[in-house]
Amino acid sequence: MKKTLLGTALLFALAQALPMDAQKQVRLTFNRAGGTAASNVTVNVTDESGNAIDGVTATLQSIKQGTGTDANATATDVALKSGGQLDTHLEILCASYNNDLNSSFAEFTFKISGLSNFSLNHSDLQISALNRSGGFQYDPKSRKCDVRVWGDEDKHTHIASIDGIVTDKNASNETKDNTIDWEIKASTTTPATTEQILVVRLAKSSDNKGCFFGLKQITLYNGYRFATTTTSNIDNVATFSASSPVTFSSDATAYIAINSNDTQVTLSPLNGALAAGQGAIVSKATTGDIYAYVSAEATDSRNNQLVGGGDATKELTDGNYYIFNKKGDDAVFSPLNNTSTTLAANKAALKTATQGGQALTLDFGSVTGINTATTAMPATNATFDLSGRKVSGKLPAGLYIKNGKKLLIK
């Protein structure tokens, strides 16, 4: 049952982030000791610590080949490749497909059963580059892989794409494992179900010099998805907190609270990932949900006055708290009503040294989706994009923040 904080006037009716109590990571590893058909492959399912997950199983449903990256591209059954290093590295799935044409692909379909409310929006693939004899590629000839991930067998649910992965940069000879990790973030999620279908397509990029691609491991992340509320001074906004470090979808901007007094809260764009248990205010210019991704990025180390309980509820009894809510049509922080002290899971509150007396206005900075005046950024020559990421070099056209001021590059 979702717990909400009551007693503060006109609290946001913000949807609780989904999912709440489900498995956060599912890792698939393989053993093809039984042969080269899909039915011969054992798929091991573990959590992020390498422990088996009770009641969760996975199977390799099919291995296919074809040409193209479009979901409708014709795909036909094919066996797994063997020979060379593949006979030693039984953990690598490499399809014996026709790789003579540009955009030739190998496609693997997996079925994962028994998950609890799992909603995939983020994956990590370990991809190997192999030659025709089953050895690891090592002569750097721009062997690039285009990856597509879908969440259903008909490939109607497109999860993510990434093109031009250089797959042989770690190798020095035919016997050295050149497997590399690639993290793929999605702009959508699969439905939160107890069964997942995952289709992974590995295709040759157009400038590829020849290569077979193999899968060594897949890690699936149970993504957060949360709704926003529109106010007069902030477009499409929500607070958020998670039990793991997270980053946010590229269409959203996250802020932390770096200062406050008895009238105003000063907010600054997040730099890096939001630390576990900390809170953020997240805004986007268009309506719709915001996605958060479990992240291994370095977290923003600045003092942040926005706190939360992550994936659990939090009792706000250890200090002075303000709750993010609406005063009229404006978004503000209002003093906590001590008769209701439970903060909902995945939400954030403001913890200050100021005794609650009046609602605090928000100083966000003059950026897309925010209608106030100034930006609070640390004094630095560094430049940040609107998602709070540090950028450098020749910048593409767009709006940036430098030394606390807007920088428009045309």
Coordinates of C-alpha atoms in Angstrom, one line a residue:
M1 CA 0.0 0.0 0.0
K2 CA 1.4 3.4 -1.0
K3 CA 1.8 5.7 2.0
T4 CA 1.3 9.4 1.5
L5 CA 2.1 12.5 3.6
L6 CA -1.1 14.2 4.7
G7 CA -1.8 17.4 6.5
T8 CA 0.0 19.9 4.3
A9 CA -2.2 22.0 2.0
L10 CA -2.7 20.9 -1.5
L11 CA 0.1 18.3 -1.6
F12 CA 1.2 17.2 -5.1
A13 CA -0.7 14.2 -6.4
L14 CA 2.5 12.8 -7.8
A15 CA 2.5 9.1 -8.8
Q16 CA 4.8 7.0 -6.8
A17 CA 7.8 5.9 -8.8
L18 CA 7.4 2.4 -10.3
P19 CA 8.4 -0.2 -9.5
M20 CA 8.9 -0.2 -5.7
D21 CA 9.6 -3.6 -4.3
A22 CA 10.9 -5.5 -7.3
Q23 CA 14.3 -7.0 -8.2
K24 CA 16.6 -4.1 -9.3
Q25 CA 19.1 -6.1 -11.4
V26 CA 18.9 -9.3 -13.3
R27 CA 22.0 -10.8 -14.7
L28 CA 22.1 -13.4 -17.5
T29 CA 25.1 -15.5 -18.1
F30 CA 25.4 -18.5 -20.5
N31 CA 26.7 -22.0 -20.8
R32 CA 26.5 -23.7 -24.3
A33 CA 28.3 -26.9 -23.4
G34 CA 25.3 -28.9 -24.6
G35 CA 25.6 -28.0 -28.3
T36 CA 24.9 -25.3 -30.8
A37 CA 21.1 -25.1 -30.8
A38 CA 19.1 -22.6 -28.7
S39 CA 17.7 -25.5 -26.6
N40 CA 21.2 -26.6 -25.7
V41 CA 22.1 -23.4 -24.0
T42 CA 21.7 -23.0 -20.2
V43 CA 20.9 -19.4 -19.1
N44 CA 21.9 -18.6 -15.5
V45 CA 20.0 -15.9 -13.7
T46 CA 21.5 -14.0 -10.8
D47 CA 21.2 -10.7 -9.0
E48 CA 23.9 -8.0 -8.9
S49 CA 25.9 -9.9 -6.3
G50 CA 25.9 -13.1 -8.4
N51 CA 23.3 -14.9 -6.2
A52 CA 20.5 -16.9 -7.7
I53 CA 17.1 -15.2 -7.6
D54 CA 14.4 -17.5 -6.1
G55 CA 11.8 -18.5 -8.5
V56 CA 13.3 -16.7 -11.5
T57 CA 14.4 -18.7 -14.6
A58 CA 15.4 -17.8 -18.2
T59 CA 15.7 -19.6 -21.5
L60 CA 17.2 -18.8 -24.9
Q61 CA 14.1 -19.0 -27.1
S62 CA 15.8 -18.6 -30.5
I63 CA 18.9 -17.6 -32.5
K64 CA 18.3 -15.9 -35.8
Q65 CA 20.2 -14.1 -38.6
G66 CA 19.2 -11.5 -41.1
T67 CA 20.1 -8.1 -42.5
G68 CA 19.2 -4.6 -41.3
T69 CA 18.4 -2.8 -38.0
D70 CA 14.7 -2.3 -38.7
A71 CA 12.3 -4.3 -36.5
N72 CA 10.6 -5.7 -39.6
A73 CA 13.8 -7.1 -41.1
T74 CA 13.4 -10.8 -42.0
A75 CA 15.1 -13.1 -39.5
T76 CA 15.6 -16.8 -40.0
D77 CA 16.8 -19.5 -37.5
V78 CA 20.5 -20.3 -37.3
A79 CA 22.8 -22.3 -35.1
L80 CA 25.5 -21.1 -32.7
K81 CA 29.0 -20.8 -33.9
S82 CA 31.8 -23.0 -32.5
G83 CA 35.5 -23.6 -33.0
G84 CA 38.6 -21.7 -32.0
Q85 CA 38.4 -19.8 -28.7
L86 CA 34.6 -20.4 -28.7
D87 CA 35.3 -24.0 -27.7
T88 CA 37.1 -22.7 -24.6
H89 CA 34.8 -19.8 -23.9
L90 CA 31.5 -21.6 -23.5
E91 CA 30.0 -18.6 -21.9
I92 CA 29.9 -16.6 -25.2
L93 CA 26.9 -16.9 -27.5
C94 CA 28.0 -16.3 -31.1
A95 CA 25.6 -17.1 -34.0
S96 CA 26.9 -18.7 -37.1
Y97 CA 25.3 -16.1 -39.4
N98 CA 26.1 -14.8 -42.8
N99 CA 28.2 -11.7 -42.1
D100 CA 29.3 -10.9 -45.7
L101 CA 26.7 -8.1 -46.1
N102 CA 26.5 -4.7 -44.4
S103 CA 24.1 -4.7 -41.5
S104 CA 24.2 -8.5 -41.2
F105 CA 22.9 -9.4 -37.8
A106 CA 22.7 -12.0 -35.1
E107 CA 19.5 -11.9 -33.0
F108 CA 18.9 -13.6 -29.6
T109 CA 15.5 -13.9 -28.0
F110 CA 15.3 -14.6 -24.2
K111 CA 12.4 -15.4 -22.0
I112 CA 12.7 -14.5 -18.3
S113 CA 10.0 -15.8 -15.9
G114 CA 9.2 -15.3 -12.3
L115 CA 10.3 -11.6 -11.8
S116 CA 8.4 -9.4 -9.4
N117 CA 7.0 -6.3 -11.1
F118 CA 10.0 -5.9 -13.4
S119 CA 10.0 -2.9 -15.7
L120 CA 13.1 -2.9 -17.9
N121 CA 14.5 0.5 -19.1
H122 CA 18.2 0.1 -18.9
S123 CA 20.6 -2.7 -19.9
D124 CA 24.3 -3.5 -19.9
L125 CA 25.7 -5.8 -22.7
Q126 CA 29.0 -7.6 -22.7
I127 CA 29.8 -7.9 -26.4
S128 CA 32.7 -9.9 -28.0
A129 CA 34.2 -9.6 -31.5
L130 CA 35.2 -12.9 -33.1
N131 CA 36.6 -14.0 -36.5
R132 CA 35.4 -16.8 -38.8
S133 CA 37.5 -19.4 -37.1
G134 CA 36.2 -18.6 -33.6
G135 CA 39.2 -16.6 -32.4
F136 CA 39.0 -13.2 -30.8
Q137 CA 39.5 -10.3 -33.2
Y138 CA 42.6 -8.2 -32.4
D139 CA 43.7 -6.3 -35.5
P140 CA 41.9 -2.9 -35.0
K141 CA 39.9 -2.5 -38.2
S142 CA 36.9 -0.6 -37.0
R143 CA 34.8 -3.6 -36.3
K144 CA 31.7 -1.8 -35.2
C145 CA 28.4 -3.2 -33.9
D146 CA 24.9 -1.6 -34.0
V147 CA 22.7 -2.8 -31.1
R148 CA 18.9 -3.0 -30.9
V149 CA 17.0 -4.1 -27.9
W150 CA 13.3 -4.9 -27.9
G151 CA 10.9 -6.0 -25.1
D152 CA 8.7 -8.4 -27.0
E153 CA 9.0 -11.1 -29.6
D154 CA 7.1 -9.0 -32.3
K155 CA 9.6 -6.2 -31.6
H156 CA 6.8 -3.6 -31.1
T157 CA 8.4 -2.5 -27.8
H158 CA 11.6 -0.8 -28.8
I159 CA 13.7 -0.4 -25.6
A160 CA 17.0 1.1 -26.8
S161 CA 19.5 1.5 -29.7
I162 CA 23.2 2.2 -29.9
D163 CA 25.3 2.4 -33.1
G164 CA 29.0 2.2 -33.8
I165 CA 30.3 0.2 -30.8
V166 CA 34.0 -0.5 -31.4
T167 CA 34.2 -4.2 -30.4
D168 CA 37.8 -5.2 -30.7
K169 CA 39.7 -2.4 -29.0
N170 CA 40.7 -4.5 -25.9
A171 CA 42.4 -7.4 -27.8
S172 CA 46.1 -8.0 -28.5
N173 CA 45.9 -11.5 -30.0
E174 CA 43.5 -14.2 -31.1
T175 CA 43.4 -15.8 -27.7
K176 CA 42.8 -12.7 -25.5
D177 CA 39.2 -12.1 -24.6
N178 CA 38.2 -8.8 -26.1
T179 CA 34.7 -8.6 -24.5
I180 CA 33.7 -5.0 -23.6
D181 CA 30.8 -3.6 -21.6
W182 CA 28.3 -1.2 -23.1
E183 CA 25.6 0.5 -21.1
I184 CA 22.3 1.2 -23.0
K185 CA 19.7 3.6 -21.5
A186 CA 16.2 3.7 -22.9
S187 CA 13.6 6.4 -23.4
T188 CA 10.8 4.0 -22.5
T189 CA 10.1 1.0 -20.3
T190 CA 8.6 -2.4 -20.7
P191 CA 5.3 -3.0 -18.8
A192 CA 5.9 -3.9 -15.1
T193 CA 5.3 -7.7 -15.4
T194 CA 6.5 -10.9 -13.9
E195 CA 7.7 -12.2 -17.3
Q196 CA 10.0 -10.5 -19.7
I197 CA 10.8 -11.1 -23.3
L198 CA 14.1 -9.7 -24.4
V199 CA 15.3 -9.5 -28.0
V200 CA 18.9 -8.4 -28.6
R201 CA 20.2 -7.8 -32.2
L202 CA 23.9 -7.3 -32.9
A203 CA 24.4 -6.0 -36.5
K204 CA 27.5 -5.0 -38.5
S205 CA 27.9 -1.2 -38.9
S206 CA 28.1 0.0 -42.5
D207 CA 31.9 0.6 -42.2
N208 CA 32.6 -2.7 -40.4
K209 CA 35.6 -4.6 -41.9
G210 CA 34.2 -8.0 -41.0
C211 CA 33.3 -9.5 -37.7
F212 CA 31.0 -12.0 -35.8
F213 CA 29.5 -10.6 -32.6
G214 CA 28.9 -12.6 -29.5
L215 CA 27.1 -12.0 -26.2
K216 CA 28.9 -12.9 -22.9
Q217 CA 26.6 -11.3 -20.4
I218 CA 23.4 -9.2 -20.1
T219 CA 22.5 -7.1 -17.1
L220 CA 18.9 -5.8 -17.0
Y221 CA 17.9 -2.9 -14.7
N222 CA 14.5 -2.4 -13.2
G223 CA 13.9 1.2 -14.1
Y224 CA 12.1 3.9 -12.2
R225 CA 9.3 5.7 -13.9
F226 CA 7.4 8.6 -12.3
A227 CA 4.8 11.1 -13.2
T228 CA 5.0 14.9 -13.1
T229 CA 2.6 17.7 -12.1
T230 CA 2.4 21.1 -13.8
T231 CA 2.4 24.3 -11.8
S232 CA 2.6 28.0 -12.8
N233 CA 6.3 28.4 -12.0
I234 CA 7.6 25.0 -12.9
D235 CA 6.6 22.9 -15.9
N236 CA 6.0 19.2 -15.3
V237 CA 7.8 18.7 -12.0
A238 CA 8.3 16.0 -9.3
T239 CA 10.6 15.2 -6.4
F240 CA 12.5 11.9 -6.5
S241 CA 14.8 9.8 -4.3
A242 CA 16.1 6.2 -4.8
S243 CA 18.1 3.7 -2.8
S244 CA 20.7 3.5 -5.6
P245 CA 22.6 6.3 -7.4
V246 CA 20.5 7.3 -10.4
T247 CA 20.7 9.5 -13.5
F248 CA 17.6 10.8 -15.4
S249 CA 16.3 10.7 -18.9
S250 CA 17.9 13.3 -21.3
D251 CA 14.6 15.2 -21.6
A252 CA 14.6 16.0 -17.9
T253 CA 16.7 18.3 -15.7
A254 CA 17.3 17.4 -12.1
Y255 CA 18.2 19.9 -9.3
I256 CA 19.5 19.7 -5.8
A257 CA 19.1 22.2 -3.0
I258 CA 22.4 23.8 -2.2
N259 CA 21.2 26.6 0.2
S260 CA 18.0 27.8 1.9
N261 CA 16.9 30.6 4.3
D262 CA 13.6 31.6 5.8
T263 CA 12.2 32.8 2.4
Q264 CA 13.9 30.9 -0.4
V265 CA 15.5 27.7 -1.5
T266 CA 18.4 27.9 -3.9
L267 CA 18.6 25.0 -6.4
S268 CA 21.4 24.0 -8.8
P269 CA 21.5 21.5 -11.7
L270 CA 22.6 18.1 -10.7
N271 CA 26.2 17.3 -11.7
G272 CA 26.6 13.6 -12.3
A273 CA 24.4 11.1 -10.6
L274 CA 22.0 11.6 -7.7
A275 CA 23.5 9.9 -4.6
A276 CA 21.5 7.1 -2.9
G277 CA 19.1 8.4 -0.4
Q278 CA 19.4 12.0 -1.5
G279 CA 16.6 13.9 -3.1
A280 CA 16.1 15.9 -6.3
I281 CA 13.5 18.1 -8.0
V282 CA 13.2 16.9 -11.6
S283 CA 11.5 19.0 -14.3
K284 CA 10.9 18.5 -18.1
A285 CA 9.5 20.9 -20.7
T286 CA 6.9 18.5 -22.0
T287 CA 4.2 16.4 -20.3
G288 CA 4.7 12.8 -19.6
D289 CA 6.7 10.5 -17.3
I290 CA 10.3 10.9 -16.3
Y291 CA 12.7 7.9 -16.3
A292 CA 15.5 7.3 -13.8
Y293 CA 18.3 4.8 -14.4
V294 CA 20.5 3.0 -11.8
S295 CA 23.9 4.4 -12.4
A296 CA 27.6 3.8 -11.7
E297 CA 28.5 7.4 -12.5
A298 CA 30.2 9.5 -9.9
T299 CA 27.6 11.2 -7.7
D300 CA 27.3 14.9 -7.2
S301 CA 29.3 15.5 -4.0
R302 CA 27.9 19.0 -3.1
N303 CA 25.9 19.4 0.1
N304 CA 22.3 18.7 -0.8
Q305 CA 19.5 19.7 1.5
L306 CA 16.9 17.5 -0.3
V307 CA 16.6 14.1 1.4
G308 CA 14.5 11.0 1.0
G309 CA 14.1 7.5 2.0
G310 CA 15.0 6.0 -1.4
D311 CA 12.8 3.0 -2.1
A312 CA 11.3 3.0 1.4
T313 CA 9.1 5.4 3.3
K314 CA 10.9 7.9 5.6
E315 CA 9.9 9.3 9.0
L316 CA 10.7 13.0 9.1
T317 CA 11.3 13.3 12.8
D318 CA 15.0 14.1 13.0
G319 CA 15.0 17.8 12.1
N320 CA 13.2 20.7 10.4
Y321 CA 11.5 19.7 7.2
Y322 CA 9.6 21.4 4.3
I323 CA 7.4 19.5 1.9
F324 CA 7.3 20.2 -1.8
N325 CA 3.7 21.1 -2.7
K326 CA 1.4 23.7 -4.2
K327 CA 0.4 27.1 -2.8
G328 CA -2.2 28.3 -5.2
D329 CA -0.8 27.5 -8.6
D330 CA 2.9 27.9 -7.6
A331 CA 5.2 25.1 -6.5
V332 CA 6.8 25.9 -3.1
F333 CA 8.2 24.2 0.0
S334 CA 5.7 24.3 2.9
P335 CA 6.6 23.6 6.6
L336 CA 5.9 20.1 7.6
N337 CA 2.7 19.5 9.6
N338 CA 4.1 17.4 12.5
T339 CA 0.9 15.4 12.7
S340 CA 1.8 13.6 9.5
T341 CA 5.5 12.8 9.2
T342 CA 5.7 9.9 6.8
L343 CA 7.3 10.7 3.5
A344 CA 6.3 8.4 0.6
A345 CA 8.9 6.2 -0.9
N346 CA 10.9 7.7 -3.8
K347 CA 9.9 11.2 -2.8
A348 CA 12.1 14.0 -1.4
A349 CA 11.7 16.7 1.3
L350 CA 13.8 19.7 2.2
K351 CA 15.8 19.5 5.5
T352 CA 16.9 22.9 6.8
A353 CA 18.1 24.6 9.9
T354 CA 15.2 27.0 9.5
Q355 CA 12.2 26.6 11.7
G356 CA 9.1 26.2 9.6
G357 CA 7.0 29.3 9.4
Q358 CA 6.1 30.2 5.9
A359 CA 6.3 28.6 2.4
L360 CA 9.7 28.9 0.7
T361 CA 9.9 30.1 -2.9
L362 CA 12.2 28.4 -5.4
D363 CA 15.2 29.9 -7.1
F364 CA 15.8 27.5 -10.0
G365 CA 17.7 29.5 -12.6
S366 CA 16.5 30.7 -16.0
V367 CA 16.5 27.6 -18.1
T368 CA 14.0 25.6 -20.2
G369 CA 10.9 24.7 -18.2
I370 CA 11.7 27.1 -15.3
N371 CA 10.3 30.6 -15.1
T372 CA 12.4 32.3 -12.4
A373 CA 15.4 34.5 -12.6
T374 CA 18.9 33.4 -11.5
T375 CA 21.0 30.3 -11.5
A376 CA 23.0 29.1 -8.5
M377 CA 26.2 27.3 -9.7
P378 CA 29.5 27.0 -8.1
A379 CA 32.0 29.6 -9.2
T380 CA 34.0 27.8 -11.8
N381 CA 35.0 28.0 -15.5
A382 CA 33.3 24.7 -16.1
T383 CA 30.4 24.5 -18.5
F384 CA 27.3 22.3 -17.9
D385 CA 24.4 21.3 -20.1
L386 CA 20.9 21.6 -18.9
S387 CA 21.0 18.1 -17.4
G388 CA 23.9 19.2 -15.1
R389 CA 26.5 17.2 -17.1
K390 CA 29.9 18.8 -17.4
V391 CA 30.8 19.4 -21.1
S392 CA 34.0 20.7 -22.8
G393 CA 35.6 21.2 -26.2
K394 CA 33.6 22.5 -29.2
L395 CA 30.0 22.5 -28.1
P396 CA 27.0 22.0 -30.4
A397 CA 24.4 24.6 -30.7
G398 CA 22.2 24.9 -27.6
L399 CA 21.8 26.4 -24.1
Y400 CA 24.4 25.8 -21.4
I401 CA 25.3 27.1 -17.9
K402 CA 28.7 28.7 -17.3
N403 CA 29.7 30.5 -14.1
G404 CA 26.0 30.6 -13.0
K405 CA 24.9 32.3 -16.2
K406 CA 23.2 31.2 -19.4
L407 CA 25.5 30.5 -22.4
L408 CA 23.7 30.3 -25.8
I409 CA 25.7 28.7 -28.6
K410 CA 24.2 29.2 -32.1

